[in-house]
Amino acid sequence: MTYVRACGLSELEEDTPKRVELDGTPVSVVHTEGEVFAIHDICSHANVSLSEGEVEDCQIECWLHGSAFDLRTGKPSGLPATRPVPVYPVKIEGGSVLVDVHASLTQES
């Protein structure tokens, strides 16, 4: 696995997505429910940044059409999105949030 630094843990506000670009991949990093998640920042339904949406119940909502994606699996919980978005492995080291955008945890169902 190839982890790269996304941001400092102290830079994350609870339930507030932070957009970063890692190796050319747009990623939304979210600290919620005591964990840190990394999810592809572009909605699978429309070319919209998920980091501009709200986080609730371990889901991030696309502000444009209201689809919400599970931060653990990337799966949408409702229409209009029908396809998941990639989620990426995260680890915390020395106060830094590290993400591997080359190892998606998302599984198509």
Coordinates of C-alpha atoms in Angstrom, one line a residue:
M1 CA 0.0 0.0 0.0
T2 CA 1.1 3.5 -0.8
Y3 CA -0.1 5.9 1.8
V4 CA 0.3 9.7 1.3
R5 CA -0.3 12.5 3.7
A6 CA -3.8 14.0 3.2
C7 CA -3.8 16.5 6.1
G8 CA -3.2 16.8 9.8
L9 CA -5.7 15.2 12.1
S10 CA -6.0 18.6 13.9
E11 CA -7.1 20.2 10.6
L12 CA -10.3 18.1 10.5
E13 CA -13.5 19.4 12.1
E14 CA -16.0 16.8 13.3
D15 CA -18.6 16.1 10.5
T16 CA -17.1 18.6 8.2
P17 CA -15.6 17.2 4.9
K18 CA -12.1 18.4 3.8
R19 CA -11.3 18.2 0.1
V20 CA -7.8 17.3 -0.8
E21 CA -6.1 16.0 -4.0
L22 CA -3.8 13.0 -3.7
D23 CA -1.9 11.8 -6.7
G24 CA -4.4 13.6 -9.0
T25 CA -7.4 12.0 -7.2
P26 CA -10.0 14.3 -5.5
V27 CA -10.7 13.0 -2.1
S28 CA -13.0 14.1 0.7
V29 CA -11.6 13.3 4.2
V30 CA -14.1 13.2 7.0
H31 CA -13.7 12.8 10.8
T32 CA -17.0 11.5 12.2
E33 CA -18.1 9.1 14.9
G34 CA -14.6 8.8 16.2
E35 CA -13.1 7.6 12.9
V36 CA -11.5 9.2 9.8
F37 CA -12.7 8.2 6.4
A38 CA -11.6 9.0 2.9
I39 CA -14.0 8.8 0.0
H40 CA -13.8 9.9 -3.7
D41 CA -14.9 13.5 -3.8
I42 CA -17.0 13.3 -7.0
C43 CA -20.6 12.1 -6.9
S44 CA -21.2 9.0 -9.1
H45 CA -24.5 10.6 -10.3
A46 CA -23.2 14.0 -11.3
N47 CA -19.9 15.8 -11.5
V48 CA -20.3 17.4 -8.1
S49 CA -17.9 17.7 -5.1
L50 CA -19.1 15.6 -2.2
S51 CA -17.0 17.7 0.2
E52 CA -19.5 20.5 -0.2
G53 CA -22.2 18.3 1.2
E54 CA -23.2 17.5 4.8
V55 CA -22.2 14.5 7.0
E56 CA -24.6 12.7 9.2
D57 CA -24.9 9.1 10.4
C58 CA -21.6 8.1 8.7
Q59 CA -22.9 9.3 5.3
I60 CA -21.9 12.2 3.1
E61 CA -24.7 13.8 1.1
C62 CA -24.4 15.3 -2.4
W63 CA -25.6 18.8 -2.1
L64 CA -27.0 18.9 -5.6
H65 CA -29.5 16.0 -5.8
G66 CA -29.5 14.7 -2.2
S67 CA -27.9 11.2 -2.7
A68 CA -26.0 10.1 0.4
F69 CA -23.0 7.8 0.3
D70 CA -21.9 5.5 3.2
L71 CA -18.4 6.6 4.2
R72 CA -17.4 3.0 5.0
T73 CA -18.5 1.4 1.8
G74 CA -19.2 4.2 -0.7
K75 CA -22.6 2.8 -1.5
P76 CA -25.4 5.2 -2.1
S77 CA -28.4 5.0 0.2
G78 CA -30.9 6.5 -2.2
L79 CA -31.6 7.9 -5.7
P80 CA -30.7 9.4 -7.9
A81 CA -27.2 7.9 -7.4
T82 CA -27.1 4.1 -8.1
R83 CA -23.4 3.5 -8.3
P84 CA -21.0 3.6 -5.3
V85 CA -18.0 5.9 -5.1
P86 CA -14.6 4.6 -4.1
V87 CA -13.5 4.7 -0.5
Y88 CA -9.9 4.5 0.5
P89 CA -7.8 3.0 3.4
V90 CA -6.9 5.5 6.0
K91 CA -4.3 5.4 8.8
I92 CA -3.2 8.0 11.4
E93 CA 0.5 8.4 12.1
G94 CA 2.1 11.1 14.2
G95 CA -0.9 13.4 13.9
S96 CA -1.1 13.0 10.1
V97 CA -4.0 11.5 8.2
L98 CA -2.6 9.1 5.5
V99 CA -4.6 7.8 2.6
D100 CA -3.9 5.2 -0.1
V101 CA -5.9 6.3 -3.2
H102 CA -4.5 3.3 -5.1
A103 CA -6.3 0.7 -3.0
S104 CA -10.1 1.3 -3.1
L105 CA -12.1 -0.5 -0.5
T106 CA -15.3 -0.2 -2.5
Q107 CA -16.8 -3.4 -3.9
E108 CA -19.4 -3.4 -6.6
S109 CA -22.5 -5.3 -5.7

